[in-house]
mmCIF file of C-alpha atoms and ligand atoms in Angstrom:
data_model
loop_
_atom_site.group_PDB
_atom_site.id
_atom_site.type_symbol
_atom_site.label_atom_id
_atom_site.label_comp_id
_atom_site.label_asym_id
_atom_site.label_seq_id
_atom_site.Cartn_x
_atom_site.Cartn_y
_atom_site.Cartn_z
ATOM 1 C CA ASN A 17 0.098 11.554 24.582
ATOM 2 C CA SER A 18 1.967 14.467 26.154
ATOM 3 C CA LYS A 19 4.948 12.173 26.751
ATOM 4 C CA ARG A 20 5.396 11.526 23.028
ATOM 5 C CA VAL A 21 8.366 13.238 21.390
ATOM 6 C CA ILE A 22 8.705 14.346 17.777
ATOM 7 C CA ASN A 23 10.317 11.483 15.928
ATOM 8 C CA PHE A 24 12.175 12.527 12.773
ATOM 9 C CA ALA A 25 13.549 8.992 12.185
ATOM 10 C CA ALA A 26 14.320 7.625 8.727
ATOM 11 C CA GLY A 27 12.654 4.306 9.530
ATOM 12 C CA PRO A 28 11.201 2.672 11.476
ATOM 13 C CA ALA A 29 9.508 6.033 11.653
ATOM 14 C CA LYS A 30 6.652 7.949 13.178
ATOM 15 C CA LEU A 31 3.149 6.518 12.804
ATOM 16 C CA PRO A 32 0.054 8.741 12.843
ATOM 17 C CA ALA A 33 -1.234 9.059 16.426
ATOM 18 C CA GLY A 34 -4.720 8.033 15.261
ATOM 19 C CA VAL A 35 -3.337 4.740 13.924
ATOM 20 C CA LEU A 36 -1.629 3.892 17.211
ATOM 21 C CA GLU A 37 -4.732 4.831 19.164
ATOM 22 C CA ALA A 38 -6.956 2.665 16.951
ATOM 23 C CA ALA A 39 -4.571 -0.269 17.402
ATOM 24 C CA GLN A 40 -4.437 0.344 21.152
ATOM 25 C CA LYS A 41 -8.193 0.502 21.463
ATOM 26 C CA GLU A 42 -8.683 -2.937 20.039
ATOM 27 C CA LEU A 43 -5.472 -4.557 21.151
ATOM 28 C CA LEU A 44 -7.275 -7.062 23.352
ATOM 29 C CA ASP A 45 -10.438 -7.443 21.312
ATOM 30 C CA HIS A 46 -10.419 -6.939 17.555
ATOM 31 C CA ALA A 47 -13.874 -6.132 16.164
ATOM 32 C CA GLY A 48 -15.712 -8.160 18.785
ATOM 33 C CA THR A 49 -13.691 -11.327 18.165
ATOM 34 C CA GLY A 50 -12.453 -11.360 21.771
ATOM 35 C CA VAL A 51 -8.840 -11.752 20.605
ATOM 36 C CA SER A 52 -6.055 -9.520 19.340
ATOM 37 C CA VAL A 53 -5.224 -9.349 15.629
ATOM 38 C CA MET A 54 -1.968 -11.091 16.631
ATOM 39 C CA GLU A 55 -4.014 -14.079 17.765
ATOM 40 C CA LEU A 56 -6.351 -14.368 14.774
ATOM 41 C CA SER A 57 -6.101 -17.237 12.332
ATOM 42 C CA HIS A 58 -4.653 -15.906 9.084
ATOM 43 C CA ARG A 59 -7.146 -18.094 7.202
ATOM 44 C CA GLY A 60 -10.199 -16.925 9.136
ATOM 45 C CA ALA A 61 -12.821 -14.445 7.959
ATOM 46 C CA ASP A 62 -11.638 -11.630 10.264
ATOM 47 C CA PHE A 63 -8.065 -11.555 9.016
ATOM 48 C CA THR A 64 -9.200 -12.119 5.431
ATOM 49 C CA LYS A 65 -11.240 -8.939 5.779
ATOM 50 C CA ILE A 66 -8.199 -6.983 7.050
ATOM 51 C CA LEU A 67 -6.129 -8.160 4.082
ATOM 52 C CA HIS A 68 -8.929 -7.524 1.614
ATOM 53 C CA ASN A 69 -9.575 -3.984 2.920
ATOM 54 C CA ALA A 70 -5.871 -3.087 2.810
ATOM 55 C CA GLU A 71 -5.678 -4.219 -0.810
ATOM 56 C CA ARG A 72 -8.899 -2.376 -1.715
ATOM 57 C CA ASP A 73 -7.703 0.868 -0.101
ATOM 58 C CA LEU A 74 -4.340 0.650 -1.827
ATOM 59 C CA ARG A 75 -6.003 0.084 -5.200
ATOM 60 C CA ASP A 76 -8.278 3.070 -4.576
ATOM 61 C CA LEU A 77 -5.500 5.374 -3.428
ATOM 62 C CA LEU A 78 -3.306 4.751 -6.465
ATOM 63 C CA SER A 79 -5.908 3.638 -9.047
ATOM 64 C CA ILE A 80 -4.140 0.300 -9.431
ATOM 65 C CA PRO A 81 -5.730 -1.712 -12.268
ATOM 66 C CA SER A 82 -6.532 -5.395 -11.950
ATOM 67 C CA ASN A 83 -3.611 -6.559 -14.128
ATOM 68 C CA TYR A 84 -1.328 -5.449 -11.282
ATOM 69 C CA LYS A 85 -1.098 -7.935 -8.420
ATOM 70 C CA ILE A 86 -0.566 -6.704 -4.868
ATOM 71 C CA LEU A 87 1.532 -8.851 -2.552
ATOM 72 C CA PHE A 88 2.125 -8.490 1.187
ATOM 73 C CA LEU A 89 5.430 -10.250 1.729
ATOM 74 C CA GLN A 90 8.247 -10.616 4.256
ATOM 75 C CA GLY A 91 11.976 -10.024 4.034
ATOM 76 C CA GLY A 92 12.003 -6.223 3.658
ATOM 77 C CA GLY A 93 13.612 -4.203 0.913
ATOM 78 C CA ASN A 94 16.675 -6.426 1.159
ATOM 79 C CA GLY A 95 14.552 -9.503 0.534
ATOM 80 C CA GLN A 96 13.312 -7.903 -2.671
ATOM 81 C CA PHE A 97 16.890 -7.087 -3.726
ATOM 82 C CA ALA A 98 17.164 -10.901 -4.128
ATOM 83 C CA SER A 99 13.574 -11.775 -5.112
ATOM 84 C CA ILE A 100 13.524 -9.357 -8.033
ATOM 85 C CA PRO A 101 16.479 -10.827 -9.942
ATOM 86 C CA MET A 102 15.378 -14.369 -9.052
ATOM 87 C CA ASN A 103 11.940 -13.690 -10.523
ATOM 88 C CA LEU A 104 12.684 -11.314 -13.364
ATOM 89 C CA MET A 105 16.173 -11.992 -14.784
ATOM 90 C CA GLY A 106 14.602 -14.821 -16.805
ATOM 91 C CA LEU A 107 12.293 -12.448 -18.701
ATOM 92 C CA ARG A 108 14.963 -12.416 -21.437
ATOM 93 C CA ASP A 109 17.383 -15.140 -22.463
ATOM 94 C CA ALA A 110 20.427 -12.969 -21.759
ATOM 95 C CA HIS A 111 19.577 -12.841 -18.031
ATOM 96 C CA SER A 112 20.874 -9.299 -17.809
ATOM 97 C CA ALA A 113 19.359 -6.365 -15.927
ATOM 98 C CA ASP A 114 20.060 -2.643 -15.865
ATOM 99 C CA TYR A 115 20.694 -0.980 -12.502
ATOM 100 C CA ILE A 116 20.682 2.788 -12.067
ATOM 101 C CA VAL A 117 22.836 3.272 -8.976
ATOM 102 C CA THR A 118 22.295 6.641 -7.295
ATOM 103 C CA GLY A 119 22.984 5.769 -3.659
ATOM 104 C CA CYS A 120 23.641 3.043 -1.095
ATOM 105 C CA TRP A 121 20.309 1.268 -1.480
ATOM 106 C CA SER A 122 20.359 0.954 -5.256
ATOM 107 C CA ALA A 123 24.032 -0.099 -4.993
ATOM 108 C CA LYS A 124 23.051 -2.854 -2.576
ATOM 109 C CA ALA A 125 20.236 -3.983 -4.875
ATOM 110 C CA ALA A 126 22.656 -4.180 -7.808
ATOM 111 C CA SER A 127 25.292 -6.178 -5.972
ATOM 112 C CA GLU A 128 22.678 -8.674 -4.762
ATOM 113 C CA ALA A 129 21.389 -9.030 -8.339
ATOM 114 C CA GLU A 130 24.893 -9.994 -9.511
ATOM 115 C CA LYS A 131 24.345 -13.379 -7.838
ATOM 116 C CA TYR A 132 21.516 -14.204 -10.236
ATOM 117 C CA GLY A 133 22.493 -12.777 -13.599
ATOM 118 C CA LYS A 134 24.430 -10.065 -15.391
ATOM 119 C CA VAL A 135 24.158 -6.541 -14.063
ATOM 120 C CA ASN A 136 24.666 -3.617 -16.399
ATOM 121 C CA TYR A 137 25.564 -0.498 -14.446
ATOM 122 C CA VAL A 138 23.704 2.262 -16.263
ATOM 123 C CA LEU A 139 25.786 5.045 -14.697
ATOM 124 C CA PRO A 140 29.524 5.328 -14.162
ATOM 125 C CA LYS A 141 30.361 4.983 -10.473
ATOM 126 C CA LEU A 142 29.458 8.237 -8.736
ATOM 127 C CA HIS A 143 31.953 9.675 -6.245
ATOM 128 C CA LYS A 144 29.282 11.374 -4.199
ATOM 129 C CA TYR A 145 25.601 10.612 -4.242
ATOM 130 C CA THR A 146 24.450 14.209 -4.319
ATOM 131 C CA GLU A 147 22.918 14.290 -7.797
ATOM 132 C CA ILE A 148 21.273 12.095 -10.426
ATOM 133 C CA PRO A 149 23.021 12.187 -13.825
ATOM 134 C CA HIS A 150 20.838 13.293 -16.722
ATOM 135 C CA PRO A 151 19.096 10.440 -18.639
ATOM 136 C CA SER A 152 20.889 11.479 -21.846
ATOM 137 C CA THR A 153 24.092 10.097 -20.282
ATOM 138 C CA TRP A 154 22.610 6.739 -19.270
ATOM 139 C CA ASN A 155 23.873 3.502 -20.759
ATOM 140 C CA LEU A 156 20.651 1.476 -21.013
ATOM 141 C CA ASN A 157 20.775 -1.998 -22.556
ATOM 142 C CA PRO A 158 17.915 -2.480 -25.081
ATOM 143 C CA ASN A 159 17.921 -6.222 -24.264
ATOM 144 C CA ALA A 160 17.740 -5.895 -20.498
ATOM 145 C CA SER A 161 15.208 -8.042 -18.634
ATOM 146 C CA TYR A 162 14.312 -4.997 -16.532
ATOM 147 C CA VAL A 163 15.615 -1.636 -15.347
ATOM 148 C CA HIS A 164 15.902 -1.131 -11.580
ATOM 149 C CA TYR A 165 16.170 2.156 -9.706
ATOM 150 C CA CYS A 166 15.487 3.559 -6.249
ATOM 151 C CA CYS A 167 13.378 6.689 -6.500
ATOM 152 C CA ASN A 168 14.260 7.996 -3.061
ATOM 153 C CA GLU A 169 17.685 7.272 -1.611
ATOM 154 C CA THR A 170 16.968 7.415 2.111
ATOM 155 C CA ILE A 171 20.566 7.914 3.259
ATOM 156 C CA HIS A 172 21.783 10.457 0.708
ATOM 157 C CA GLY A 173 18.498 12.312 0.291
ATOM 158 C CA THR A 174 18.241 12.318 -3.496
ATOM 159 C CA GLU A 175 14.903 11.725 -5.166
ATOM 160 C CA PHE A 176 13.784 11.195 -8.761
ATOM 161 C CA HIS A 177 11.144 13.771 -9.638
ATOM 162 C CA TYR A 178 10.337 12.030 -12.910
ATOM 163 C CA ILE A 179 9.769 8.446 -14.035
ATOM 164 C CA PRO A 180 12.670 7.119 -16.127
ATOM 165 C CA GLU A 181 11.873 6.243 -19.750
ATOM 166 C CA THR A 182 12.954 2.681 -20.551
ATOM 167 C CA ASN A 183 11.499 2.197 -24.040
ATOM 168 C CA GLY A 184 9.318 -0.744 -23.124
ATOM 169 C CA ILE A 185 11.738 -2.553 -20.807
ATOM 170 C CA PRO A 186 9.934 -3.280 -17.507
ATOM 171 C CA LEU A 187 10.780 -0.639 -14.929
ATOM 172 C CA VAL A 188 11.315 -1.827 -11.348
ATOM 173 C CA CYS A 189 11.344 0.685 -8.514
ATOM 174 C CA ASP A 190 12.353 0.645 -4.866
ATOM 175 C CA MET A 191 9.857 3.092 -3.298
ATOM 176 C CA SER A 192 10.621 2.069 0.287
ATOM 177 C CA SER A 193 11.056 5.626 1.511
ATOM 178 C CA ASN A 194 8.584 7.651 -0.558
ATOM 179 C CA PHE A 195 5.684 5.311 -1.325
ATOM 180 C CA LEU A 196 2.361 7.188 -1.079
ATOM 181 C CA SER A 197 4.121 10.486 -0.342
ATOM 182 C CA ARG A 198 2.592 11.566 -3.672
ATOM 183 C CA PRO A 199 0.451 9.990 -6.387
ATOM 184 C CA PHE A 200 2.206 8.076 -9.171
ATOM 185 C CA ASP A 201 1.144 6.229 -12.293
ATOM 186 C CA ILE A 202 1.607 2.510 -11.595
ATOM 187 C CA THR A 203 1.076 1.674 -15.279
ATOM 188 C CA LYS A 204 4.523 3.123 -16.040
ATOM 189 C CA TYR A 205 6.038 0.332 -13.938
ATOM 190 C CA GLY A 206 6.556 -3.398 -14.150
ATOM 191 C CA LEU A 207 7.081 -3.733 -10.406
ATOM 192 C CA VAL A 208 7.141 -1.396 -7.422
ATOM 193 C CA TYR A 209 8.164 -2.439 -3.921
ATOM 194 C CA ALA A 210 8.396 -0.847 -0.508
ATOM 195 C CA GLY A 211 9.133 -1.942 3.031
ATOM 196 C CA ALA A 212 6.387 -0.625 5.325
ATOM 197 C CA GLN A 213 8.430 0.887 8.135
ATOM 198 C CA LYS A 214 8.676 4.432 6.755
ATOM 199 C CA ASN A 215 5.488 5.698 5.160
ATOM 200 C CA LEU A 216 3.239 2.675 5.380
ATOM 201 C CA GLY A 217 3.261 1.166 8.827
ATOM 202 C CA CYS A 218 5.612 -0.906 10.907
ATOM 203 C CA ALA A 219 8.427 -3.274 9.926
ATOM 204 C CA GLY A 220 7.553 -6.824 8.960
ATOM 205 C CA VAL A 221 5.580 -6.446 5.760
ATOM 206 C CA THR A 222 6.944 -5.591 2.335
ATOM 207 C CA LEU A 223 4.594 -4.433 -0.347
ATOM 208 C CA VAL A 224 5.132 -5.651 -3.921
ATOM 209 C CA ILE A 225 2.950 -4.470 -6.808
ATOM 210 C CA VAL A 226 3.733 -6.451 -9.931
ATOM 211 C CA ARG A 227 2.266 -6.516 -13.437
ATOM 212 C CA GLU A 228 0.817 -9.948 -14.123
ATOM 213 C CA ASP A 229 2.671 -10.610 -17.392
ATOM 214 C CA LEU A 230 5.985 -10.512 -15.455
ATOM 215 C CA ILE A 231 4.971 -13.392 -13.195
ATOM 216 C CA GLY A 232 6.042 -16.969 -13.919
ATOM 217 C CA PHE A 233 9.679 -16.523 -14.958
ATOM 218 C CA ALA A 234 11.380 -17.418 -11.677
ATOM 219 C CA ASN A 235 14.778 -19.057 -11.524
ATOM 220 C CA PRO A 236 14.252 -22.785 -10.703
ATOM 221 C CA LEU A 237 16.316 -22.308 -7.542
ATOM 222 C CA CYS A 238 14.097 -19.459 -6.321
ATOM 223 C CA PRO A 239 12.677 -20.445 -2.908
ATOM 224 C CA THR A 240 8.960 -21.239 -3.219
ATOM 225 C CA THR A 241 7.955 -18.457 -0.816
ATOM 226 C CA MET A 242 9.900 -15.905 -2.859
ATOM 227 C CA ASP A 243 8.386 -16.881 -6.206
ATOM 228 C CA TYR A 244 5.823 -14.201 -7.075
ATOM 229 C CA ARG A 245 3.677 -16.810 -8.795
ATOM 230 C CA THR A 246 3.311 -18.838 -5.599
ATOM 231 C CA GLN A 247 2.338 -15.760 -3.609
ATOM 232 C CA VAL A 248 -0.074 -14.449 -6.245
ATOM 233 C CA ASN A 249 -1.756 -17.834 -6.492
ATOM 234 C CA SER A 250 -2.151 -18.045 -2.727
ATOM 235 C CA ASN A 251 -3.160 -14.405 -2.156
ATOM 236 C CA SER A 252 0.045 -13.654 -0.161
ATOM 237 C CA MET A 253 -0.741 -16.590 2.114
ATOM 238 C CA TYR A 254 1.491 -19.387 0.905
ATOM 239 C CA ASN A 255 2.997 -19.209 4.355
ATOM 240 C CA THR A 256 1.693 -17.344 7.406
ATOM 241 C CA PRO A 257 1.787 -13.667 6.470
ATOM 242 C CA PRO A 258 2.956 -10.867 8.818
ATOM 243 C CA CYS A 259 -0.618 -10.405 10.051
ATOM 244 C CA TYR A 260 -0.120 -7.611 12.565
ATOM 245 C CA SER A 261 2.073 -5.542 10.231
ATOM 246 C CA ILE A 262 -0.547 -5.922 7.485
ATOM 247 C CA TYR A 263 -3.201 -4.771 9.954
ATOM 248 C CA ILE A 264 -1.168 -1.658 10.860
ATOM 249 C CA MET A 265 -0.596 -0.949 7.165
ATOM 250 C CA GLY A 266 -4.351 -1.172 6.672
ATOM 251 C CA LEU A 267 -4.888 1.427 9.404
ATOM 252 C CA VAL A 268 -2.299 3.714 7.789
ATOM 253 C CA LEU A 269 -4.008 3.367 4.396
ATOM 254 C CA GLU A 270 -7.339 4.238 6.010
ATOM 255 C CA TRP A 271 -5.683 7.271 7.616
ATOM 256 C CA ILE A 272 -4.310 8.426 4.244
ATOM 257 C CA LYS A 273 -7.745 8.026 2.667
ATOM 258 C CA LYS A 274 -9.413 9.949 5.483
ATOM 259 C CA ASN A 275 -6.877 12.736 5.080
ATOM 260 C CA GLY A 276 -7.495 13.269 1.390
ATOM 261 C CA GLY A 277 -5.412 10.582 -0.338
ATOM 262 C CA ALA A 278 -2.047 10.664 -2.105
ATOM 263 C CA LYS A 279 -2.460 14.143 -3.597
ATOM 264 C CA ALA A 280 -3.280 15.636 -0.198
ATOM 265 C CA MET A 281 -0.180 13.897 1.225
ATOM 266 C CA GLU A 282 1.887 15.460 -1.560
ATOM 267 C CA ASP A 283 0.528 18.956 -0.922
ATOM 268 C CA ARG A 284 1.204 18.671 2.798
ATOM 269 C CA ASN A 285 4.666 17.211 2.215
ATOM 270 C CA ASN A 286 5.505 20.087 -0.131
ATOM 271 C CA LEU A 287 4.609 22.617 2.545
ATOM 272 C CA LYS A 288 6.722 20.786 5.114
ATOM 273 C CA ILE A 289 9.745 20.568 2.870
ATOM 274 C CA LEU A 290 9.477 24.178 1.762
ATOM 275 C CA SER A 291 9.701 25.449 5.277
ATOM 276 C CA VAL A 292 12.790 23.323 6.074
ATOM 277 C CA TYR A 293 14.668 24.104 2.848
ATOM 278 C CA GLU A 294 13.890 27.825 3.201
ATOM 279 C CA THR A 295 15.470 27.740 6.629
ATOM 280 C CA ILE A 296 18.544 26.025 5.239
ATOM 281 C CA ASP A 297 18.847 28.231 2.164
ATOM 282 C CA ASN A 298 18.379 31.451 4.146
ATOM 283 C CA SER A 299 20.950 30.528 6.780
ATOM 284 C CA ASP A 300 23.960 32.146 5.032
ATOM 285 C CA GLY A 301 25.749 28.818 4.922
ATOM 286 C CA PHE A 302 25.228 27.955 8.591
ATOM 287 C CA TYR A 303 23.149 24.962 7.479
ATOM 288 C CA VAL A 304 24.327 23.153 4.352
ATOM 289 C CA ALA A 305 22.259 20.650 2.335
ATOM 290 C CA PRO A 306 24.764 18.741 0.170
ATOM 291 C CA VAL A 307 22.213 17.544 -2.438
ATOM 292 C CA LYS A 308 21.796 19.679 -5.565
ATOM 293 C CA GLU A 309 18.485 21.495 -5.536
ATOM 294 C CA GLU A 310 16.704 19.686 -8.369
ATOM 295 C CA PHE A 311 17.384 16.255 -6.824
ATOM 296 C CA ARG A 312 16.442 17.100 -3.258
ATOM 297 C CA SER A 313 14.305 14.487 -1.537
ATOM 298 C CA ARG A 314 11.015 15.552 0.036
ATOM 299 C CA MET A 315 11.296 12.764 2.572
ATOM 300 C CA ASN A 316 14.886 12.743 3.853
ATOM 301 C CA ILE A 317 17.056 15.844 4.195
ATOM 302 C CA PRO A 318 20.728 15.276 4.982
ATOM 303 C CA LEU A 319 22.262 18.353 6.514
ATOM 304 C CA ARG A 320 25.552 19.711 7.833
ATOM 305 C CA ILE A 321 26.105 22.559 10.246
ATOM 306 C CA GLY A 322 29.010 24.960 9.827
ATOM 307 C CA GLY A 323 30.125 24.125 6.265
ATOM 308 C CA MET A 324 30.158 21.269 3.743
ATOM 309 C CA GLU A 325 32.295 19.032 5.954
ATOM 310 C CA GLY A 326 30.282 19.875 9.052
ATOM 311 C CA ASN A 327 31.427 21.011 12.473
ATOM 312 C CA ASP A 328 31.248 17.935 14.703
ATOM 313 C CA SER A 329 30.914 19.761 17.985
ATOM 314 C CA LEU A 330 28.179 22.100 16.706
ATOM 315 C CA GLU A 331 26.298 19.171 15.236
ATOM 316 C CA LYS A 332 26.516 17.313 18.521
ATOM 317 C CA LYS A 333 25.294 20.391 20.376
ATOM 318 C CA PHE A 334 22.360 20.660 17.946
ATOM 319 C CA LEU A 335 21.395 17.022 18.496
ATOM 320 C CA ASP A 336 21.681 17.324 22.291
ATOM 321 C CA GLN A 337 19.596 20.483 22.451
ATOM 322 C CA ALA A 338 16.998 19.125 20.012
ATOM 323 C CA HIS A 339 16.733 16.050 22.210
ATOM 324 C CA GLN A 340 16.191 18.196 25.291
ATOM 325 C CA MET A 341 13.406 19.938 23.413
ATOM 326 C CA GLY A 342 11.670 16.675 22.577
ATOM 327 C CA MET A 343 12.958 16.039 19.033
ATOM 328 C CA ILE A 344 14.707 12.761 18.362
ATOM 329 C CA GLN A 345 16.404 10.793 15.577
ATOM 330 C CA LEU A 346 17.952 13.746 13.778
ATOM 331 C CA LYS A 347 21.403 12.173 13.460
ATOM 332 C CA GLY A 348 22.611 11.452 9.913
ATOM 333 C CA HIS A 349 23.264 7.893 8.764
ATOM 334 C CA ARG A 350 26.626 6.683 10.088
ATOM 335 C CA SER A 351 28.003 6.401 6.522
ATOM 336 C CA VAL A 352 27.516 10.113 5.756
ATOM 337 C CA GLY A 353 27.521 11.777 9.195
ATOM 338 C CA GLY A 354 25.912 15.124 10.015
ATOM 339 C CA LEU A 355 22.177 15.384 10.471
ATOM 340 C CA ARG A 356 19.149 14.027 8.669
ATOM 341 C CA ILE A 357 15.564 15.196 8.933
ATOM 342 C CA SER A 358 12.965 12.697 7.738
ATOM 343 C CA LEU A 359 9.534 14.086 6.976
ATOM 344 C CA TYR A 360 7.307 11.135 6.161
ATOM 345 C CA ASN A 361 3.541 11.507 5.810
ATOM 346 C CA ALA A 362 2.889 11.128 9.545
ATOM 347 C CA ILE A 363 4.958 14.191 10.485
ATOM 348 C CA GLU A 364 2.593 17.100 11.135
ATOM 349 C CA LEU A 365 3.042 20.677 9.922
ATOM 350 C CA ASP A 366 3.251 22.054 13.445
ATOM 351 C CA GLU A 367 6.017 19.561 14.247
ATOM 352 C CA VAL A 368 8.007 20.901 11.290
ATOM 353 C CA GLU A 369 7.367 24.481 12.427
ATOM 354 C CA TYR A 370 8.653 23.593 15.890
ATOM 355 C CA LEU A 371 11.837 22.163 14.353
ATOM 356 C CA VAL A 372 12.319 25.126 12.032
ATOM 357 C CA GLN A 373 11.985 27.597 14.909
ATOM 358 C CA PHE A 374 14.559 25.607 16.851
ATOM 359 C CA MET A 375 16.910 25.671 13.835
ATOM 360 C CA LYS A 376 16.616 29.450 13.587
ATOM 361 C CA ASP A 377 17.162 29.942 17.320
ATOM 362 C CA PHE A 378 20.127 27.584 17.290
ATOM 363 C CA GLN A 379 21.712 29.483 14.428
ATOM 364 C CA GLN A 380 21.275 32.796 16.164
ATOM 365 C CA ALA A 381 22.853 31.488 19.357
ATOM 366 C CA ASN A 382 25.786 29.741 17.677
ATOM 367 C CA GLN A 383 26.985 31.529 14.585
HETATM 368 N N1 PMP B 16 15.522 0.496 0.190
HETATM 369 C C1 PMP B 16 15.468 1.724 0.768
HETATM 370 C C2 PMP B 16 15.273 2.925 -0.097
HETATM 371 C C3 PMP B 16 15.591 1.838 2.159
HETATM 372 O O1 PMP B 16 15.544 3.049 2.723
HETATM 373 C C4 PMP B 16 15.758 0.670 2.930
HETATM 374 C C5 PMP B 16 15.852 0.715 4.445
HETATM 375 N N2 PMP B 16 16.224 1.842 5.025
HETATM 376 C C6 PMP B 16 15.847 -0.561 2.286
HETATM 377 C C7 PMP B 16 15.700 -0.609 0.923
HETATM 378 C C8 PMP B 16 16.078 -1.816 3.050
HETATM 379 O O2 PMP B 16 14.952 -2.172 3.701
HETATM 380 P P1 PMP B 16 14.879 -3.374 4.772
HETATM 381 O O3 PMP B 16 15.631 -2.923 5.977
HETATM 382 O O4 PMP B 16 13.414 -3.509 4.975
HETATM 383 O O5 PMP B 16 15.493 -4.571 4.141
#
């Protein structure tokens, strides 16, 4: 364990040590079966139990009622950018959907949706994704099939701290990078989706939670495996599911439960974020967070050193020294540059304190 570094990656991201240890312990022999989870039949009783327990834990953690179906799918967030319009555009005859574009991921979702219907851009094109325009300025279409948004833009570090009001139009949310970082009321949504590789496990499985009355409207050209009805009817097993990724997700859900559930995750995440933002805000402009305060993400913090535009050589020095001190993946996304600190559930408080102390020392030595 001593060889492990602190991984501040945006995803794939750090997994709780206890999850990796549990997986390691039974890598060769899962629950006395004599085989690895990777070698189990997906139709057998042992894997069925893994899938069933993951669904049960998820329902418990978020109080998900039975009229919401839980699907464990493949294809990632990008797969859902296509599946959603293919399944939901047909909810209304106009085949038109509203997209609230607040960053790269929601922009990508909207442009994919254009292949399958009309896309109404709710916001004028933003020059910089550092804020979320007030809902009073939104151009929502009362006849939209659904309204799509991304509640945490992983690259730009903006997060919705409220649930948009859509006046009865089904609300669809990309929660890939903040799912289970706090509790939320699923009944406000038509569909929520998240790739697992940030807060929920490893890449390979994509979670979709969909209200049952929205199922059954797929475009006739929708591939059978991507039709929510097919997957609901076959309990996510129309084709072979990503068994090992589902297993890891199950271990992560167990870990969240053991550690107090979604509210406890939120409280811990708030402490983590407070300590990082305090360091930034008290740095006299040495560290700059470009996102306006009320839209700051609790999961991903983009950051510049030495002014708004950043000082490339100082930033490189920071990354090199952090690396020497056992902290990795602090480089910003290539499209925005600078640094990015990701603080998903698995990041521990003492890891954040270690980073914050390094930030303070680095400032003192370099300003
Ligand atoms: N949505 C968000 C918010 C993301 O952060 C990502 C991945 N970083 C995606 C969608 C795309 O996910 P995938 O790579 O699983 O397709």
